[in-house]
PDB file of C-alpha atoms and ligand atoms in Angstrom:
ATOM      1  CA  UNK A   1     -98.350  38.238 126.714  1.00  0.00           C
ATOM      2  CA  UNK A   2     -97.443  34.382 127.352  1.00  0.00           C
ATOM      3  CA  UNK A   3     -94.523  33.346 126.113  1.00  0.00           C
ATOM      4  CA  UNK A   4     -93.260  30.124 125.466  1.00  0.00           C
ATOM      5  CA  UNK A   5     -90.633  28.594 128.079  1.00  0.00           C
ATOM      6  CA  UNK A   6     -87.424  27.078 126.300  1.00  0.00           C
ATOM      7  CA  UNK A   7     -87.169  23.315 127.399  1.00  0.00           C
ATOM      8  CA  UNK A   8     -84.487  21.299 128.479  1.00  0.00           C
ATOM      9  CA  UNK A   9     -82.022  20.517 125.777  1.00  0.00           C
ATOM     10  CA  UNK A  10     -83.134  24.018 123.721  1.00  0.00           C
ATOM     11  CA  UNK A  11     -79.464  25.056 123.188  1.00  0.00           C
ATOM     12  CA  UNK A  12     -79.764  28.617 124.670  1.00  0.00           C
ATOM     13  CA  UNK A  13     -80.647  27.415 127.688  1.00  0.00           C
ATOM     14  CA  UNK A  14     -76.554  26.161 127.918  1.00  0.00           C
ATOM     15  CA  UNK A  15     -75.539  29.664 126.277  1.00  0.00           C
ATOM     16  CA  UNK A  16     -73.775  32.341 128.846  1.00  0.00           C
ATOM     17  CA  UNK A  17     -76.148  35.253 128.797  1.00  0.00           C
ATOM     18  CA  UNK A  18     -75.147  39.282 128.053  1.00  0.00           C
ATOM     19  CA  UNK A  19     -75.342  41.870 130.306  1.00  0.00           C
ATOM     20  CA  UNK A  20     -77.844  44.759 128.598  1.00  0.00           C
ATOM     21  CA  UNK A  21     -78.014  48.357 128.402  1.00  0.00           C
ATOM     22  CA  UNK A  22     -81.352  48.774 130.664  1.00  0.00           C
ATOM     23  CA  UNK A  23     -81.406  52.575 129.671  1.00  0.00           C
ATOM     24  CA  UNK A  24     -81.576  51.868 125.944  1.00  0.00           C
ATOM     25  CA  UNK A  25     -83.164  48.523 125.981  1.00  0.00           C
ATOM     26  CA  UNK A  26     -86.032  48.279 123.571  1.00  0.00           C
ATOM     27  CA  UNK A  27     -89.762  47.659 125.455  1.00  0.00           C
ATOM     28  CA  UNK A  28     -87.818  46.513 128.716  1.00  0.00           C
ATOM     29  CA  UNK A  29     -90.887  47.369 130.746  1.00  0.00           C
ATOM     30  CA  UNK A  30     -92.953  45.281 128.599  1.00  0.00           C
ATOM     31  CA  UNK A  31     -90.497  42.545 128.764  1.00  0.00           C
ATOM     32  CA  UNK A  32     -90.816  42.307 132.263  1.00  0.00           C
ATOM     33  CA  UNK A  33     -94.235  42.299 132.111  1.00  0.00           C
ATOM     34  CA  UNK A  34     -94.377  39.461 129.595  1.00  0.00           C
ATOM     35  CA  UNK A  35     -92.046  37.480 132.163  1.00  0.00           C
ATOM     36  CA  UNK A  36     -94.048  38.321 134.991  1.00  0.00           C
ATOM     37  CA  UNK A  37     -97.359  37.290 133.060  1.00  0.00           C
ATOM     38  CA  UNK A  38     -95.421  33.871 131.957  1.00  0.00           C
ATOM     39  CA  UNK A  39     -94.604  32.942 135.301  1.00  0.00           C
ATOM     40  CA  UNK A  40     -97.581  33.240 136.889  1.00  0.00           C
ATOM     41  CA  UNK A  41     -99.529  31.343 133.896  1.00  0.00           C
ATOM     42  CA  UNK A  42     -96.932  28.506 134.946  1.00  0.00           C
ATOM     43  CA  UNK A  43     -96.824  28.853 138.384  1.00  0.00           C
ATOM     44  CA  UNK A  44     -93.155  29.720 138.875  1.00  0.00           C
ATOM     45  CA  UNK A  45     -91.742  31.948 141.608  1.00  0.00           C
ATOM     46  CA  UNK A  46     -88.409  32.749 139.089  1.00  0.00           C
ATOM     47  CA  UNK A  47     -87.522  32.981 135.447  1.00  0.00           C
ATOM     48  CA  UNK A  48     -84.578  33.636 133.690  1.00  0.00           C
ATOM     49  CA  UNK A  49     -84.344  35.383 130.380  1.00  0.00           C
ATOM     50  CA  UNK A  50     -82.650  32.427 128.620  1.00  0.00           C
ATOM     51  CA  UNK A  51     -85.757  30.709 129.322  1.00  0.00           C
ATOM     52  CA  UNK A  52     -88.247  32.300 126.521  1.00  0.00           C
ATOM     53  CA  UNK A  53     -85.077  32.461 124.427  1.00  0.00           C
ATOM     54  CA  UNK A  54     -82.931  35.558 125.443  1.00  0.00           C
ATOM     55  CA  UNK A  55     -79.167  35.581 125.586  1.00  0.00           C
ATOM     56  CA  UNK A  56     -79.511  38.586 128.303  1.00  0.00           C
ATOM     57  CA  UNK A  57     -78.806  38.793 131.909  1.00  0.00           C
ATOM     58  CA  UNK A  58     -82.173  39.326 133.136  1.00  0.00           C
ATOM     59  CA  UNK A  59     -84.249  37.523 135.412  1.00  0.00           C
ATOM     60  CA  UNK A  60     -87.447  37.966 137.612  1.00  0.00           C
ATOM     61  CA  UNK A  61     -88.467  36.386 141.201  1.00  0.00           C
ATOM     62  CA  UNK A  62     -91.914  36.309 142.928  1.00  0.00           C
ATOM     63  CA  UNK A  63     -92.074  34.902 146.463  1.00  0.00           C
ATOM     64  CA  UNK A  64     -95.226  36.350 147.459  1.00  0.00           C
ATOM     65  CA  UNK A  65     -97.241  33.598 146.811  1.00  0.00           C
ATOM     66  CA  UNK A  66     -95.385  31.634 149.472  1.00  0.00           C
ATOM     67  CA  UNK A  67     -95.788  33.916 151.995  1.00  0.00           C
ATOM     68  CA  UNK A  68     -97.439  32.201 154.891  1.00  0.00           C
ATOM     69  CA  UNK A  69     -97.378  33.157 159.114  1.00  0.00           C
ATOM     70  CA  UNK A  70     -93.905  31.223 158.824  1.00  0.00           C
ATOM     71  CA  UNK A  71     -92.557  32.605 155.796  1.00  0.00           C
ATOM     72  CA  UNK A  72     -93.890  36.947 155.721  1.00  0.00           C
ATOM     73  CA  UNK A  73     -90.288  37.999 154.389  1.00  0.00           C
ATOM     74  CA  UNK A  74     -91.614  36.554 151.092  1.00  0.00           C
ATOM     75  CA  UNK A  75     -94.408  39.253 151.293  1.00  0.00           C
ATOM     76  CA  UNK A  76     -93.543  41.593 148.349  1.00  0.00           C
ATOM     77  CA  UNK A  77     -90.988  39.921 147.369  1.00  0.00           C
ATOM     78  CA  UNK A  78     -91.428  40.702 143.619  1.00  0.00           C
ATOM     79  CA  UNK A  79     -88.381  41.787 142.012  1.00  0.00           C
ATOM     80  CA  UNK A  80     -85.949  42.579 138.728  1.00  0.00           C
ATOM     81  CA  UNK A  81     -82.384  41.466 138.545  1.00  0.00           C
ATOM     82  CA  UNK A  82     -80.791  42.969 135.513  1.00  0.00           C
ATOM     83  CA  UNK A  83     -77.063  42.564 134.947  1.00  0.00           C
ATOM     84  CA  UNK A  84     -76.660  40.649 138.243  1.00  0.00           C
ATOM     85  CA  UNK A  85     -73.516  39.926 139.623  1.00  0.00           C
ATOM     86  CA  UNK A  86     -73.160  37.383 142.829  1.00  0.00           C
ATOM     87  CA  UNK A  87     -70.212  38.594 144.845  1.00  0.00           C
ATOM     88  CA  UNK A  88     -70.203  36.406 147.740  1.00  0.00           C
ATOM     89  CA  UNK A  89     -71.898  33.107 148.499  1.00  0.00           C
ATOM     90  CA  UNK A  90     -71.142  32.274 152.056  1.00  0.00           C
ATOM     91  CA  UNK A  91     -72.633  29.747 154.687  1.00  0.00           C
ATOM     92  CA  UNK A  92     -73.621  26.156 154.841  1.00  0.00           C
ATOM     93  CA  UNK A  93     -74.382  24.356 151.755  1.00  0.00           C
ATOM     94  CA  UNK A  94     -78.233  23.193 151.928  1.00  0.00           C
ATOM     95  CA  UNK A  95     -79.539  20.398 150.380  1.00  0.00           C
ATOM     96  CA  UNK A  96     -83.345  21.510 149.428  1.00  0.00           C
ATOM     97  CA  UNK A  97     -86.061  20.310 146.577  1.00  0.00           C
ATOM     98  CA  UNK A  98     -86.072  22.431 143.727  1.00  0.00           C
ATOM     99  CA  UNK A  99     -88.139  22.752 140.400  1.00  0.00           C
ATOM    100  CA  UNK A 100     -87.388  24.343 137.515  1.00  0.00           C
ATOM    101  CA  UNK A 101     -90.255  25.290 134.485  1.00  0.00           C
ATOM    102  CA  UNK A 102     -87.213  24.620 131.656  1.00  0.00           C
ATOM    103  CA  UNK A 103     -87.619  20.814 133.230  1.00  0.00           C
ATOM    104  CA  UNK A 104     -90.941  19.972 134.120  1.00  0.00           C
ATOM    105  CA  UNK A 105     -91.971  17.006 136.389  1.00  0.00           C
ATOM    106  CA  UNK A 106     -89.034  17.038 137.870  1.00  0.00           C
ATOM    107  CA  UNK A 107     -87.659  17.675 141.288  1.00  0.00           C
ATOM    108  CA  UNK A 108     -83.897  17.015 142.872  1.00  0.00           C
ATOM    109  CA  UNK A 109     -82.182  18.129 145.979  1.00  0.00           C
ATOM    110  CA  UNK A 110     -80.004  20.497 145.067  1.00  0.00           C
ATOM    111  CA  UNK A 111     -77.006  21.746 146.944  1.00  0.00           C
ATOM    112  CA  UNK A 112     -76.422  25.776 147.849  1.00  0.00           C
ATOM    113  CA  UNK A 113     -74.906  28.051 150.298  1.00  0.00           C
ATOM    114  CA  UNK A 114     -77.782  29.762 152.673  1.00  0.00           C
ATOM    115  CA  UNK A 115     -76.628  33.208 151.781  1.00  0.00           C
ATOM    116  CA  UNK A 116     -75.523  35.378 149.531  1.00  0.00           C
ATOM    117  CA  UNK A 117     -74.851  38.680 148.432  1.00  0.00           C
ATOM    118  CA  UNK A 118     -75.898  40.240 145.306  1.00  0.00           C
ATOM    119  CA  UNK A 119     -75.051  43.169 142.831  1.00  0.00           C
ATOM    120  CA  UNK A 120     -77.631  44.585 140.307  1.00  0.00           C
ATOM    121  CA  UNK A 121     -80.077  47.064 138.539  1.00  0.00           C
ATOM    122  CA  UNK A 122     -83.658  46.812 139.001  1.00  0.00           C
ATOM    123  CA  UNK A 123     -86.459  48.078 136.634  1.00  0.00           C
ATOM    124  CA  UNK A 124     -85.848  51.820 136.797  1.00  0.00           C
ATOM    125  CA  UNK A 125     -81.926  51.475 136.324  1.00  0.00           C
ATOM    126  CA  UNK A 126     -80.980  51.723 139.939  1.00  0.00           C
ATOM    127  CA  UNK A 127     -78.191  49.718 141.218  1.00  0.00           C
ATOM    128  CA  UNK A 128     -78.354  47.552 144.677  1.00  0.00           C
ATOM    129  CA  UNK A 129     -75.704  45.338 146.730  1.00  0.00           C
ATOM    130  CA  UNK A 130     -78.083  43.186 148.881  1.00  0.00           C
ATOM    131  CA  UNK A 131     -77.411  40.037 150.954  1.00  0.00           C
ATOM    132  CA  UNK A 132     -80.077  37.630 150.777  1.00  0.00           C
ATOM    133  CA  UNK A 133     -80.423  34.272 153.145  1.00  0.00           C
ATOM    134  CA  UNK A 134     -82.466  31.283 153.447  1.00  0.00           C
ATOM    135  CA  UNK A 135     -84.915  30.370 150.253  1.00  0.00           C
ATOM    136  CA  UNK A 136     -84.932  33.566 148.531  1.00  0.00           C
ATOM    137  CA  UNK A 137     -81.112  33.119 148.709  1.00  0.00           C
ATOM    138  CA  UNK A 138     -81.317  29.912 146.603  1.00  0.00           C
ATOM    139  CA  UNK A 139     -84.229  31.220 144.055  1.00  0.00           C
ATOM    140  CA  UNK A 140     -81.639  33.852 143.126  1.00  0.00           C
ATOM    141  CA  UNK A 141     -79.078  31.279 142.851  1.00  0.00           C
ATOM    142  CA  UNK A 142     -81.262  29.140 140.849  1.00  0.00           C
ATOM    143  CA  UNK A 143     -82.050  31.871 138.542  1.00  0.00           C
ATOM    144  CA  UNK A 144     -78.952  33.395 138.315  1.00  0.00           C
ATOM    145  CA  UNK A 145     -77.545  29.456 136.754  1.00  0.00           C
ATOM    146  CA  UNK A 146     -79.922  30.167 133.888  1.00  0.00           C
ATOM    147  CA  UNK A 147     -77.805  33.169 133.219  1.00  0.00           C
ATOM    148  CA  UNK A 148     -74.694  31.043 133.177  1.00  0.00           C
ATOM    149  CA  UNK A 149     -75.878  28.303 130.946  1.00  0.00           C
ATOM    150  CA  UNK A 150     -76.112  26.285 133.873  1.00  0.00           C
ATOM    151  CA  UNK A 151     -79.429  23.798 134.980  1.00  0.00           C
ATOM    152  CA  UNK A 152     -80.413  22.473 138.621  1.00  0.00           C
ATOM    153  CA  UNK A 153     -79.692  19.020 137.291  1.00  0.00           C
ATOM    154  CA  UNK A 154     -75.877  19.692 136.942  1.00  0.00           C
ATOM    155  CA  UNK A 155     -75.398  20.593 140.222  1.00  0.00           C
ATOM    156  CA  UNK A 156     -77.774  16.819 141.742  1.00  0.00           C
ATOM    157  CA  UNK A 157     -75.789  14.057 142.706  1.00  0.00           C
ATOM    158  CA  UNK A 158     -74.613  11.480 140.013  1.00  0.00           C
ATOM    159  CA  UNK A 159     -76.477   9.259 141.621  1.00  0.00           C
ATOM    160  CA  UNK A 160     -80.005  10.939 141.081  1.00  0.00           C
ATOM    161  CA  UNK A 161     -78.986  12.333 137.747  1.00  0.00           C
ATOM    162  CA  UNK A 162     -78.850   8.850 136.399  1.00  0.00           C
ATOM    163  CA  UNK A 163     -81.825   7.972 137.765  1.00  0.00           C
ATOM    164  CA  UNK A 164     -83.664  10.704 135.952  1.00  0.00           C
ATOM    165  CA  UNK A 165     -81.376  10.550 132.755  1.00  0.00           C
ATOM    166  CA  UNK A 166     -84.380   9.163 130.488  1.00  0.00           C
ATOM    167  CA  UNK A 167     -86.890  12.109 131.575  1.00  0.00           C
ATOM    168  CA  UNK A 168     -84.127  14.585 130.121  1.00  0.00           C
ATOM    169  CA  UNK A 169     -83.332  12.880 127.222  1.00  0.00           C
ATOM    170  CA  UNK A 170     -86.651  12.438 126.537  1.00  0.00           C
ATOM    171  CA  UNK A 171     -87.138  16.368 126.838  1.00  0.00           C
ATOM    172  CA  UNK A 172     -84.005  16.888 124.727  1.00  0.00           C
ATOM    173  CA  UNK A 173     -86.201  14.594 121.893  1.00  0.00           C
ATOM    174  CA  UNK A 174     -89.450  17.134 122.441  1.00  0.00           C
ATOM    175  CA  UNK A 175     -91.283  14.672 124.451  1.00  0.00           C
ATOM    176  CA  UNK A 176     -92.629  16.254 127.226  1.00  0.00           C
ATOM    177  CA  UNK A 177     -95.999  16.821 128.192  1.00  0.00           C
ATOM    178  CA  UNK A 178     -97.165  20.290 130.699  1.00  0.00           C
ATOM    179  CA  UNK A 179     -99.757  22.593 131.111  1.00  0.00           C
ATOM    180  CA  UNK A 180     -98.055  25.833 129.894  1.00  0.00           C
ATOM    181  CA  UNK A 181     -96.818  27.017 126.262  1.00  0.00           C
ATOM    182  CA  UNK A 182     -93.298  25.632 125.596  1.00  0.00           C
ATOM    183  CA  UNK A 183     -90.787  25.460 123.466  1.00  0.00           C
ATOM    184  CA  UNK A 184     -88.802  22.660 122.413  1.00  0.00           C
ATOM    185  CA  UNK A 185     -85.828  21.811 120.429  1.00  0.00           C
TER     186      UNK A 185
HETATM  187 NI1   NI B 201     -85.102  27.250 136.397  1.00  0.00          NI
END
């Protein structure tokens, strides 16, 4: 099922998610499913549980359709982060474009370290410790913010958040036009 995406200025997209109990956790298979399916429908490669209006520490990345002869580590890169917990960010901070589907039609350079490493439970309730680098490094960050309350746009530079401060208020009023079921305030 499609569900709708929380936009930008929805208040529990600024709340600090939960971690859940993944063995008890009512229809989590389905859940993922339903994130999966609204991802896809809006042509994301992450989403965050705070984004169709959870308070839990979930979230779900997709690379594979970005895999290309330059990119094949994004090749079945489809996975569950439940109850994540970043342990180390390490590296250079990159400056890269990122999108997010809580703030549509826009884009920002957004400073993160390269690499990373990673605690969490997948689907089935097995626990990893992983170290991730490069762009699936910063997907994971970017999702991982959602679980803190915290949007791409707050980390941009003051300069480029003014310069797109009318597109957010204007989301934070309900005016925002896209292509996928959303939610507003
Ligand atoms: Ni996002």
């Amino acid at each position: 099922m499609i569900l709708p995406i929380y936009i930008y200025g929805h208040p529990i997209l600024r709340k600090i998610a939960k971690n859940i109990d993944s063995a008890n956790y009512p229809n989590l298979k389905e859940l993922i499913d339903n994130m999966y399916e609204t991802m896809y429908n809006a042509e994301g490669v992450g989403l965050a549980g705070p984004q169709i209006g959870l308070e839990d520490r979930i979230f779900v990345v997709d690379l594979e359709p970005l895999a290309d002869d330059e990119h094949p580590e994004f090749k079945g890169f489809k996975k569950v982060f439940i109850n994540a917990e970043i342990t180390e960010r390490t590296g250079d901070l990159e400056l890269i474009e990122e999108g997010c589907l809580s703030i549509p039609g826009v884009h920002e350079k957004v400073p993160r370290e390269e690499r990373i490493r990673i605690k969490y439970l997948d689907e089935n309730g097995q626990a990893h410790d992983e170290e991730y680098v490069g762009y699936m490094a910063r997907v994971i960050q970017h999702e991982y913010d959602h679980l803190d309350g915290m949007m791409f746009t707050d980390r941009i530079s003051p300069l480029r958040k003014r310069m797109i401060k009318s597109k957010l208020a204007n989301m934070e009023k309900g005016k925002v036009n896209c292509h996928y079921r959303i939610k507003t305030v």
